[in-house]
Amino acid sequence: MGFGLWAPAITVVIAVTVGLVGFVLLKDGELPTLQENQFWGPASRKAAGKEDKSIRSFQINISEKVVTDLKTRLKLEIASVDERVADPLDGVAFQWGVHKKFLKKVQDYWLNKYDWRARETLLNKYPNFKTTISGLEIHFQHVKPQKKGKKGTRALLLLHGWPGSFVEYQKLIPQLVEPKDSEINFELVIPSLPGFGFSEASSRAGLGPPEIAQIMRTLMLRLGHQKFYVQGGDWGSMIAGDMATIYKDNILGAHMSMCFSFHPRSILKFGAALALPQFLLDDDDRAQFSPLMRVITNHIRETGYLHLQATKSDTLGIALSYSPSGLASYILEKFSFWTDENSLAKEDGGILKTFDLDTLLDNVMIHWVGKSSTTFLRIYAETLNPLTSTQLSLDSVPTSVPVSCRNYPKELLAQPRFALTDKFQNLVRFTRAKTGGHFSALEVPTDLAADIVTSLNLIDVSYRIDIDVD
Ligand SMILES: *[C@@H]1O[C@H](CO)[C@@H](O)[C@H](O)[C@H]1NC(C)=O
């Protein structure tokens, strides 16, 4: 038989095969069954019996011993910095990471100008609490408005990421509780993620974003909120997306500053857009997601930390746990490139003109005094380990909960709108900020707060106006 007869048959077979493979690999996933009532605390606590479900008032008041110990370490590190730490290469700024000149500035400020007791007072300005959930002591701030908005008050859960903490949200609080130009006021709940700062870390493996989502839902239910909004950046975005996926009956809507969908169809679309930007992207998207070589180079250069934290978190954690200068360097480095990829050649990595060092050190302090320098790394392993992660099977499950995305042009991990909708099927709003990077809550708090307020008002009016959720 001639090729002329075979060709259509082969084409049909190939098309059907590709179609079938595509259908299996790219179709929506089913919601995985999450184990209920998991216990993440130490076994001895489980043996002790019933969980204390009380909400306990908590003051940040670090003992003098810990503060003195920190100063002693810093003094030692400063005294030996020239003996121990290599000089930067000639003409090199942040391209090789944090360099000694910047480190010396940070050390000097931290020891001689930074006033922890004053900062502690600031961090205690909004009420702090702890409660025990699934065996873990969970810290959170809880800020209620003085009065209801015109259309009432909604609860809003604000979720930070890595290497952040609840510190990131302090500037947003006054702009969110009783916002101008808003029909609703917000009752804010700002937790520390498990293993971050004052929230206890899990005693066993398996506490990834979906399991954290379970804990966060329990926290909101315990505070009396059956229905609430959720907002997040970085890991907070992923957990917010997970909550919207798993708990659509509880989540009124989600707002994210790092919108990214790992749904296989989204990844395929995003890959196609990166490869063919001239056909698949508009001007704004092209500025953010092309040329391809830039995207790939940035990705390879800036994600080593992720691989390390996903595989050898505890070795790295030892170094960070012993040395305040090491911990500060490791954390602060991220505020350079993640805020602006063009800032590596600047002497200070562009950090000091964008952020105030007091706030950046507050965030470092939370992990130092909270002794979370190892445990805050582990979320990478818990998400990316294919043997234990439930996140990986949740990525392909779409959600119908209304979602709003604020796209910051220098965000580390972002996607064009058309790639997001396979996961977020009810993407009611997608807006682009003119400026801003990964740490938008610290860099452009007014912009972020305004977009949260506008988005949640929009969702409230369009979808939920008839339900009483106060
Ligand atoms: C902090 O704790 C110390 C004792 O541990 C106590 O003397 C001090 O009053 C506390 N400060 C605040 C603001 O509660």
Short mmCIF file of C-alpha atoms and ligand atoms in Angstrom, two decimals:
data_model
loop_
_atom_site.label_atom_id
_atom_site.label_comp_id
_atom_site.label_asym_id
_atom_site.label_seq_id
_atom_site.Cartn_x
_atom_site.Cartn_y
_atom_site.Cartn_z
CA MET A 1 0.00 0.00 0.00
CA GLY A 2 1.33 3.46 -0.88
CA PHE A 3 2.21 6.16 1.68
CA GLY A 4 -0.66 8.23 0.30
CA LEU A 5 -3.11 5.86 1.97
CA TRP A 6 -1.18 5.45 5.22
CA ALA A 7 -0.61 9.15 5.84
CA PRO A 8 -4.17 10.03 6.91
CA ALA A 9 -4.39 6.90 9.06
CA ILE A 10 -1.08 7.71 10.80
CA THR A 11 -2.18 11.30 11.30
CA VAL A 12 -5.40 10.12 12.92
CA VAL A 13 -3.55 7.69 15.19
CA ILE A 14 -1.05 10.38 16.26
CA ALA A 15 -3.83 12.92 16.83
CA VAL A 16 -5.84 10.48 18.93
CA THR A 17 -2.76 9.47 20.96
CA VAL A 18 -1.70 13.06 21.61
CA GLY A 19 -5.30 13.90 22.44
CA LEU A 20 -5.61 11.02 24.91
CA VAL A 21 -2.26 11.69 26.58
CA GLY A 22 -3.12 15.39 26.73
CA PHE A 23 -6.53 14.63 28.19
CA VAL A 24 -5.10 12.42 30.92
CA LEU A 25 -2.18 14.70 31.77
CA LEU A 26 -3.90 18.03 31.43
CA LYS A 27 -7.37 17.41 32.79
CA ASP A 28 -8.57 18.81 36.09
CA GLY A 29 -7.62 16.74 39.11
CA GLU A 30 -9.88 15.50 41.88
CA LEU A 31 -9.69 17.02 45.32
CA PRO A 32 -7.35 14.75 47.33
CA THR A 33 -8.69 13.50 50.65
CA LEU A 34 -6.94 15.32 53.43
CA GLN A 35 -6.61 13.46 56.68
CA GLU A 36 -8.66 15.17 59.39
CA ASN A 37 -7.52 15.71 62.97
CA GLN A 38 -3.84 15.28 62.29
CA PHE A 39 -1.56 15.92 65.23
CA TRP A 40 1.66 17.76 64.43
CA GLY A 41 2.92 18.50 67.93
CA PRO A 42 5.36 16.45 70.00
CA ALA A 43 4.20 12.93 70.84
CA SER A 44 4.46 13.66 74.58
CA ARG A 45 1.81 16.37 74.21
CA LYS A 46 -0.52 14.01 72.41
CA ALA A 47 -0.09 11.49 75.20
CA ALA A 48 -0.99 14.20 77.73
CA GLY A 49 -4.50 14.21 76.33
CA LYS A 50 -7.07 16.87 75.46
CA GLU A 51 -6.07 19.90 73.42
CA ASP A 52 -6.39 23.32 75.04
CA LYS A 53 -8.58 25.21 72.58
CA SER A 54 -8.49 28.50 74.46
CA ILE A 55 -7.38 31.73 72.82
CA ARG A 56 -4.55 33.06 74.96
CA SER A 57 -3.39 36.64 74.98
CA PHE A 58 0.31 36.85 74.11
CA GLN A 59 2.85 39.65 74.63
CA ILE A 60 6.05 39.67 72.65
CA ASN A 61 8.53 40.02 75.49
CA ILE A 62 11.83 38.32 74.76
CA SER A 63 13.91 37.60 77.83
CA GLU A 64 16.90 39.80 78.59
CA LYS A 65 19.03 36.65 78.38
CA VAL A 66 18.17 36.14 74.70
CA VAL A 67 18.72 39.81 73.87
CA THR A 68 22.09 39.83 75.64
CA ASP A 69 23.11 36.59 73.93
CA LEU A 70 22.33 38.14 70.55
CA LYS A 71 24.42 41.22 71.33
CA THR A 72 27.32 39.08 72.53
CA ARG A 73 27.26 37.12 69.28
CA LEU A 74 27.01 40.27 67.18
CA LYS A 75 29.96 41.86 69.01
CA LEU A 76 32.06 38.75 68.38
CA GLU A 77 31.07 38.67 64.74
CA ILE A 78 31.85 42.35 64.29
CA ALA A 79 35.20 42.05 66.04
CA SER A 80 36.25 39.17 63.81
CA VAL A 81 34.61 40.20 60.55
CA ASP A 82 37.84 41.11 58.76
CA GLU A 83 39.59 38.06 60.05
CA ARG A 84 36.77 35.66 59.17
CA VAL A 85 34.83 37.05 56.18
CA ALA A 86 36.37 37.35 52.72
CA ASP A 87 36.52 40.68 50.94
CA PRO A 88 34.20 41.04 47.96
CA LEU A 89 35.75 40.70 44.52
CA ASP A 90 36.84 43.95 42.91
CA GLY A 91 33.93 45.72 41.26
CA VAL A 92 31.38 43.24 42.57
CA ALA A 93 28.29 44.31 44.52
CA PHE A 94 25.33 41.93 45.06
CA GLN A 95 26.03 39.72 42.03
CA TRP A 96 27.66 37.12 44.27
CA GLY A 97 25.20 37.60 47.10
CA VAL A 98 25.61 39.74 50.21
CA HIS A 99 29.12 41.22 50.47
CA LYS A 100 31.17 42.26 53.47
CA LYS A 101 30.73 46.02 53.12
CA PHE A 102 26.95 45.65 53.26
CA LEU A 103 27.21 43.11 56.07
CA LYS A 104 29.28 45.55 58.17
CA LYS A 105 26.62 48.23 57.74
CA VAL A 106 23.91 45.85 58.86
CA GLN A 107 25.93 44.56 61.82
CA ASP A 108 26.73 48.06 63.02
CA TYR A 109 23.13 49.21 62.71
CA TRP A 110 21.79 46.10 64.40
CA LEU A 111 24.12 46.32 67.40
CA ASN A 112 24.29 50.08 67.89
CA LYS A 113 21.11 51.67 66.54
CA TYR A 114 18.41 49.03 66.32
CA ASP A 115 16.37 49.05 69.52
CA TRP A 116 14.62 45.71 70.01
CA ARG A 117 12.60 46.84 73.02
CA ALA A 118 11.18 49.75 71.01
CA ARG A 119 10.44 47.44 68.09
CA GLU A 120 8.84 44.96 70.44
CA THR A 121 6.48 47.71 71.63
CA LEU A 122 5.55 48.41 68.00
CA LEU A 123 4.88 44.74 67.31
CA ASN A 124 2.72 44.60 70.42
CA LYS A 125 0.68 47.60 69.26
CA TYR A 126 -1.88 45.26 67.69
CA PRO A 127 -3.05 42.45 69.97
CA ASN A 128 -1.19 39.15 69.75
CA PHE A 129 -2.59 35.75 70.71
CA LYS A 130 -1.77 32.08 70.73
CA THR A 131 -3.97 29.03 70.45
CA THR A 132 -3.25 25.34 70.02
CA ILE A 133 -4.35 23.71 66.77
CA SER A 134 -3.60 20.13 65.71
CA GLY A 135 -1.01 19.93 68.45
CA LEU A 136 0.81 23.16 67.52
CA GLU A 137 0.89 26.51 69.29
CA ILE A 138 -0.14 29.01 66.63
CA HIS A 139 0.59 32.72 67.04
CA PHE A 140 -1.57 35.38 65.41
CA GLN A 141 -2.48 39.02 65.54
CA HIS A 142 -6.17 39.81 65.72
CA VAL A 143 -7.31 43.34 64.91
CA LYS A 144 -10.96 44.31 65.00
CA PRO A 145 -12.44 47.51 63.56
CA GLN A 146 -14.04 49.95 66.00
CA LYS A 147 -17.19 50.15 63.93
CA LYS A 148 -18.94 48.27 61.16
CA GLY A 149 -18.68 49.35 57.55
CA LYS A 150 -21.77 50.46 55.66
CA LYS A 151 -22.36 46.86 54.60
CA GLY A 152 -20.84 45.26 57.66
CA THR A 153 -17.57 43.68 58.60
CA ARG A 154 -15.82 40.74 56.99
CA ALA A 155 -13.08 38.61 58.42
CA LEU A 156 -9.84 38.68 56.45
CA LEU A 157 -6.98 36.22 56.94
CA LEU A 158 -3.58 37.60 55.88
CA LEU A 159 -0.90 35.01 55.09
CA HIS A 160 2.80 35.82 54.81
CA GLY A 161 5.47 33.74 53.09
CA TRP A 162 9.20 32.96 53.20
CA PRO A 163 11.46 34.57 54.37
CA GLY A 164 8.75 36.77 55.78
CA SER A 165 6.63 36.87 58.89
CA PHE A 166 3.62 38.73 60.27
CA VAL A 167 5.94 41.78 60.35
CA GLU A 168 5.24 42.24 56.63
CA TYR A 169 1.62 43.18 57.28
CA GLN A 170 2.12 45.83 60.00
CA LYS A 171 1.92 48.76 57.57
CA LEU A 172 -1.27 47.40 56.02
CA ILE A 173 -3.22 46.99 59.24
CA PRO A 174 -4.38 50.60 59.66
CA GLN A 175 -5.24 50.77 55.95
CA LEU A 176 -7.35 47.61 56.07
CA VAL A 177 -9.39 47.64 59.27
CA GLU A 178 -11.55 50.65 58.45
CA PRO A 179 -10.61 51.56 54.90
CA LYS A 180 -11.75 54.70 53.18
CA ASP A 181 -13.75 54.10 50.01
CA SER A 182 -15.03 50.78 51.25
CA GLU A 183 -18.50 49.47 51.98
CA ILE A 184 -17.08 46.91 54.35
CA ASN A 185 -14.63 46.99 57.21
CA PHE A 186 -12.28 44.14 57.94
CA GLU A 187 -11.51 42.11 61.01
CA LEU A 188 -7.92 41.02 60.47
CA VAL A 189 -6.32 37.76 61.49
CA ILE A 190 -2.57 37.69 60.83
CA PRO A 191 -0.98 34.38 61.83
CA SER A 192 2.61 33.24 61.86
CA LEU A 193 2.79 30.14 59.66
CA PRO A 194 3.76 26.97 61.58
CA GLY A 195 7.54 26.90 61.98
CA PHE A 196 7.82 30.67 61.47
CA GLY A 197 8.71 32.84 64.47
CA PHE A 198 6.26 32.45 67.34
CA SER A 199 4.23 29.63 65.75
CA GLU A 200 5.48 26.21 66.69
CA ALA A 201 6.98 23.92 64.06
CA SER A 202 5.69 20.45 63.29
CA SER A 203 7.35 17.50 64.99
CA ARG A 204 6.92 15.26 61.96
CA ALA A 205 7.08 15.43 58.18
CA GLY A 206 4.05 16.16 56.05
CA LEU A 207 2.95 19.66 57.06
CA GLY A 208 2.77 21.28 53.63
CA PRO A 209 0.58 24.13 52.33
CA PRO A 210 -2.68 22.08 52.23
CA GLU A 211 -2.15 20.94 55.82
CA ILE A 212 -1.35 24.53 56.83
CA ALA A 213 -4.58 25.50 55.06
CA GLN A 214 -6.42 23.07 57.36
CA ILE A 215 -4.87 24.69 60.43
CA MET A 216 -5.68 28.20 59.19
CA ARG A 217 -9.30 27.26 58.56
CA THR A 218 -9.55 25.83 62.07
CA LEU A 219 -8.11 29.08 63.42
CA MET A 220 -10.78 31.12 61.63
CA LEU A 221 -13.59 28.80 62.73
CA ARG A 222 -12.32 28.98 66.29
CA LEU A 223 -12.49 32.78 66.12
CA GLY A 224 -16.11 32.46 65.04
CA HIS A 225 -15.72 33.00 61.29
CA GLN A 226 -17.52 30.47 59.12
CA LYS A 227 -17.02 32.66 56.06
CA PHE A 228 -14.00 34.84 55.43
CA TYR A 229 -11.66 36.34 52.87
CA VAL A 230 -8.06 35.29 52.53
CA GLN A 231 -5.09 37.21 51.19
CA GLY A 232 -1.53 36.09 50.64
CA GLY A 233 1.86 36.68 49.10
CA ASP A 234 4.59 34.11 48.42
CA TRP A 235 3.69 30.88 50.30
CA GLY A 236 0.71 32.79 51.63
CA SER A 237 -0.59 32.96 48.04
CA MET A 238 -0.27 29.23 47.63
CA ILE A 239 -1.98 28.54 50.95
CA ALA A 240 -4.71 31.06 50.09
CA GLY A 241 -5.23 29.26 46.76
CA ASP A 242 -5.34 25.93 48.58
CA MET A 243 -7.95 27.23 51.02
CA ALA A 244 -10.07 28.49 48.11
CA THR A 245 -9.73 25.06 46.48
CA ILE A 246 -10.40 22.87 49.50
CA TYR A 247 -12.84 25.03 51.47
CA LYS A 248 -15.08 26.77 48.99
CA ASP A 249 -17.87 26.89 51.57
CA ASN A 250 -15.72 28.94 53.93
CA ILE A 251 -13.79 31.19 51.59
CA LEU A 252 -15.68 34.22 50.27
CA GLY A 253 -12.81 35.17 47.99
CA ALA A 254 -9.05 35.26 47.73
CA HIS A 255 -6.60 38.02 46.89
CA MET A 256 -3.04 37.22 45.95
CA SER A 257 0.06 39.22 45.13
CA MET A 258 1.94 36.20 43.80
CA CYS A 259 -0.54 34.62 41.45
CA PHE A 260 0.76 31.45 39.90
CA SER A 261 -1.02 28.30 38.81
CA PHE A 262 0.77 24.97 38.72
CA HIS A 263 -2.19 23.36 36.95
CA PRO A 264 -0.64 21.36 34.06
CA ARG A 265 -2.68 23.32 31.50
CA SER A 266 -1.43 26.58 33.01
CA ILE A 267 2.14 25.38 32.86
CA LEU A 268 1.69 24.32 29.23
CA LYS A 269 0.19 27.69 28.32
CA PHE A 270 2.86 29.58 30.24
CA GLY A 271 5.58 27.53 28.54
CA ALA A 272 4.09 28.28 25.14
CA ALA A 273 3.89 31.98 26.01
CA LEU A 274 7.54 32.05 27.09
CA ALA A 275 8.57 30.33 23.85
CA LEU A 276 6.37 32.45 21.56
CA PRO A 277 6.00 35.81 23.30
CA GLN A 278 5.46 37.68 20.03
CA PHE A 279 2.23 35.73 19.40
CA LEU A 280 0.86 34.94 22.83
CA LEU A 281 1.68 37.96 25.01
CA ASP A 282 0.60 41.58 25.03
CA ASP A 283 3.08 44.42 25.58
CA ASP A 284 2.88 44.40 29.39
CA ASP A 285 3.27 40.63 29.53
CA ARG A 286 6.19 40.75 27.11
CA ALA A 287 7.99 43.25 29.32
CA GLN A 288 7.57 40.89 32.26
CA PHE A 289 8.00 37.46 30.63
CA SER A 290 10.47 37.87 27.78
CA PRO A 291 13.01 37.45 26.32
CA LEU A 292 13.17 33.77 27.10
CA MET A 293 16.90 33.72 27.85
CA ARG A 294 16.46 36.42 30.48
CA VAL A 295 13.68 34.46 32.15
CA ILE A 296 15.68 31.22 32.14
CA THR A 297 18.89 32.87 33.36
CA ASN A 298 17.08 34.63 36.19
CA HIS A 299 15.34 31.43 37.12
CA ILE A 300 18.52 29.38 37.30
CA ARG A 301 20.50 32.09 39.08
CA GLU A 302 17.86 32.81 41.70
CA THR A 303 16.35 29.45 42.60
CA GLY A 304 19.34 27.62 44.07
CA TYR A 305 18.02 28.48 47.53
CA LEU A 306 14.80 26.63 46.72
CA HIS A 307 16.54 23.43 45.72
CA LEU A 308 18.75 23.59 48.82
CA GLN A 309 15.85 24.26 51.18
CA ALA A 310 13.76 21.55 49.55
CA THR A 311 16.43 18.92 50.06
CA LYS A 312 18.92 19.86 52.81
CA SER A 313 17.07 22.38 54.96
CA ASP A 314 18.46 21.22 58.26
CA THR A 315 22.15 21.51 57.34
CA LEU A 316 21.61 25.06 56.17
CA GLY A 317 19.50 25.71 59.24
CA ILE A 318 22.42 24.95 61.57
CA ALA A 319 24.51 27.75 60.06
CA LEU A 320 21.60 30.18 60.26
CA SER A 321 20.77 29.22 63.85
CA TYR A 322 24.23 29.99 65.26
CA SER A 323 25.03 33.25 63.55
CA PRO A 324 22.87 36.37 63.52
CA SER A 325 25.03 37.83 60.74
CA GLY A 326 24.56 34.67 58.71
CA LEU A 327 20.80 34.67 59.22
CA ALA A 328 20.48 38.36 58.37
CA SER A 329 22.62 37.97 55.24
CA TYR A 330 20.65 34.97 54.04
CA ILE A 331 17.32 36.71 54.52
CA LEU A 332 18.28 40.21 53.39
CA GLU A 333 19.90 38.99 50.16
CA LYS A 334 16.41 38.12 48.91
CA PHE A 335 15.27 41.74 49.23
CA SER A 336 17.64 42.76 46.44
CA PHE A 337 16.86 40.70 43.36
CA TRP A 338 13.31 39.83 44.39
CA THR A 339 12.53 43.53 44.51
CA ASP A 340 14.32 44.47 41.30
CA GLU A 341 16.44 42.24 39.09
CA ASN A 342 18.40 45.31 37.99
CA SER A 343 19.72 46.12 41.44
CA LEU A 344 22.50 43.54 41.82
CA ALA A 345 25.16 45.99 40.67
CA LYS A 346 24.21 48.50 43.37
CA GLU A 347 26.45 48.67 46.43
CA ASP A 348 23.51 47.94 48.77
CA GLY A 349 21.64 45.71 46.33
CA GLY A 350 19.03 48.46 46.12
CA ILE A 351 17.80 47.41 49.54
CA LEU A 352 18.37 50.43 51.75
CA LYS A 353 16.64 52.97 49.53
CA THR A 354 13.57 50.74 49.19
CA PHE A 355 13.11 49.37 52.70
CA ASP A 356 13.88 50.65 56.15
CA LEU A 357 16.45 48.57 57.92
CA ASP A 358 14.50 48.56 61.19
CA THR A 359 11.61 46.71 59.55
CA LEU A 360 13.92 44.30 57.73
CA LEU A 361 15.68 43.54 61.01
CA ASP A 362 12.33 43.07 62.77
CA ASN A 363 11.67 40.27 60.33
CA VAL A 364 15.12 38.77 60.94
CA MET A 365 14.58 39.10 64.69
CA ILE A 366 11.29 37.18 64.56
CA HIS A 367 13.17 34.20 63.17
CA TRP A 368 16.12 34.66 65.52
CA VAL A 369 14.18 34.98 68.76
CA GLY A 370 11.53 32.54 67.49
CA LYS A 371 14.34 30.05 66.83
CA SER A 372 12.80 29.25 63.46
CA SER A 373 15.93 29.51 61.29
CA THR A 374 15.72 25.81 60.42
CA THR A 375 12.01 25.15 60.59
CA PHE A 376 11.02 28.02 58.30
CA LEU A 377 13.03 26.38 55.52
CA ARG A 378 11.17 23.10 55.65
CA ILE A 379 8.02 24.24 53.83
CA TYR A 380 10.01 23.85 50.60
CA ALA A 381 10.64 20.16 51.27
CA GLU A 382 7.07 19.59 52.42
CA THR A 383 5.74 21.02 49.17
CA LEU A 384 8.17 19.57 46.67
CA ASN A 385 8.78 16.07 48.03
CA PRO A 386 6.77 13.88 45.65
CA LEU A 387 6.56 11.05 48.19
CA THR A 388 4.78 13.04 50.90
CA SER A 389 3.39 16.22 49.36
CA THR A 390 -0.36 16.64 49.00
CA GLN A 391 0.24 20.00 47.32
CA LEU A 392 1.35 18.30 44.13
CA SER A 393 -2.02 16.60 43.69
CA LEU A 394 -3.91 19.77 44.61
CA ASP A 395 -2.29 21.91 41.92
CA SER A 396 -4.49 20.50 39.15
CA VAL A 397 -7.76 20.98 41.07
CA PRO A 398 -9.53 24.16 39.94
CA THR A 399 -11.46 26.47 42.23
CA SER A 400 -14.67 28.40 41.62
CA VAL A 401 -14.09 30.80 44.50
CA PRO A 402 -13.71 34.42 43.30
CA VAL A 403 -10.05 35.37 43.05
CA SER A 404 -8.31 38.69 42.48
CA CYS A 405 -4.66 38.97 41.46
CA ARG A 406 -2.42 42.00 41.82
CA ASN A 407 0.47 41.59 39.42
CA TYR A 408 3.64 43.45 40.43
CA PRO A 409 6.02 43.96 37.51
CA LYS A 410 9.11 42.72 39.38
CA GLU A 411 7.41 39.77 41.06
CA LEU A 412 9.59 36.70 41.15
CA LEU A 413 6.96 34.14 40.22
CA ALA A 414 4.12 35.35 38.04
CA GLN A 415 2.01 34.31 35.08
CA PRO A 416 -0.01 36.05 32.40
CA ARG A 417 -3.73 36.15 33.06
CA PHE A 418 -4.70 33.57 30.46
CA ALA A 419 -2.53 30.92 32.13
CA LEU A 420 -4.13 31.46 35.54
CA THR A 421 -7.73 30.72 34.66
CA ASP A 422 -7.35 26.94 34.43
CA LYS A 423 -6.82 26.92 38.18
CA PHE A 424 -8.66 30.08 39.19
CA GLN A 425 -11.78 29.65 37.09
CA ASN A 426 -13.47 32.61 38.67
CA LEU A 427 -10.70 35.18 38.26
CA VAL A 428 -12.82 38.27 38.77
CA ARG A 429 -10.00 40.79 38.68
CA PHE A 430 -6.42 40.90 37.44
CA THR A 431 -4.60 44.19 37.68
CA ARG A 432 -1.07 45.36 37.05
CA ALA A 433 0.77 47.65 39.39
CA LYS A 434 3.14 50.20 37.87
CA THR A 435 5.93 49.42 40.32
CA GLY A 436 6.73 46.85 42.94
CA GLY A 437 8.30 43.46 43.40
CA HIS A 438 7.96 40.37 45.51
CA PHE A 439 7.76 42.11 48.90
CA SER A 440 4.89 44.37 47.94
CA ALA A 441 3.47 44.49 51.47
CA LEU A 442 6.69 46.19 52.63
CA GLU A 443 7.57 48.04 49.43
CA VAL A 444 4.23 49.47 48.29
CA PRO A 445 1.87 48.86 51.24
CA THR A 446 -0.58 51.57 50.20
CA ASP A 447 -0.94 50.16 46.71
CA LEU A 448 -1.41 46.62 47.98
CA ALA A 449 -3.91 47.63 50.66
CA ALA A 450 -5.93 49.68 48.15
CA ASP A 451 -6.10 46.76 45.73
CA ILE A 452 -7.15 44.35 48.46
CA VAL A 453 -9.94 46.71 49.52
CA THR A 454 -11.16 47.34 45.95
CA SER A 455 -11.02 43.64 45.10
CA LEU A 456 -12.89 42.44 48.15
CA ASN A 457 -15.56 45.11 47.75
CA LEU A 458 -16.01 43.97 44.17
CA ILE A 459 -16.31 40.33 45.17
CA ASP A 460 -18.62 41.21 48.04
CA VAL A 461 -20.99 43.18 45.85
CA SER A 462 -20.96 40.79 42.91
CA TYR A 463 -21.23 37.50 44.65
CA ARG A 464 -22.08 37.61 48.31
CA ILE A 465 -24.20 40.62 49.00
CA ASP A 466 -27.13 38.51 50.19
CA ILE A 467 -25.32 36.55 52.84
CA ASP A 468 -24.80 37.66 56.36
CA VAL A 469 -21.27 36.86 57.32
CA ASP A 470 -20.69 39.30 60.14
C1 LIG B 1 8.69 41.52 80.16
O1 LIG B 1 9.10 40.51 81.08
C2 LIG B 1 9.84 41.00 82.18
C3 LIG B 1 10.28 39.83 83.03
O2 LIG B 1 10.51 38.69 82.32
C4 LIG B 1 9.00 41.96 83.01
O3 LIG B 1 9.76 42.49 84.06
C5 LIG B 1 8.51 43.08 82.10
O4 LIG B 1 7.63 43.90 82.81
C6 LIG B 1 7.81 42.51 80.86
N1 LIG B 1 7.50 43.61 79.97
C7 LIG B 1 6.27 43.82 79.49
C8 LIG B 1 6.12 44.99 78.56
O5 LIG B 1 5.33 43.12 79.77
#
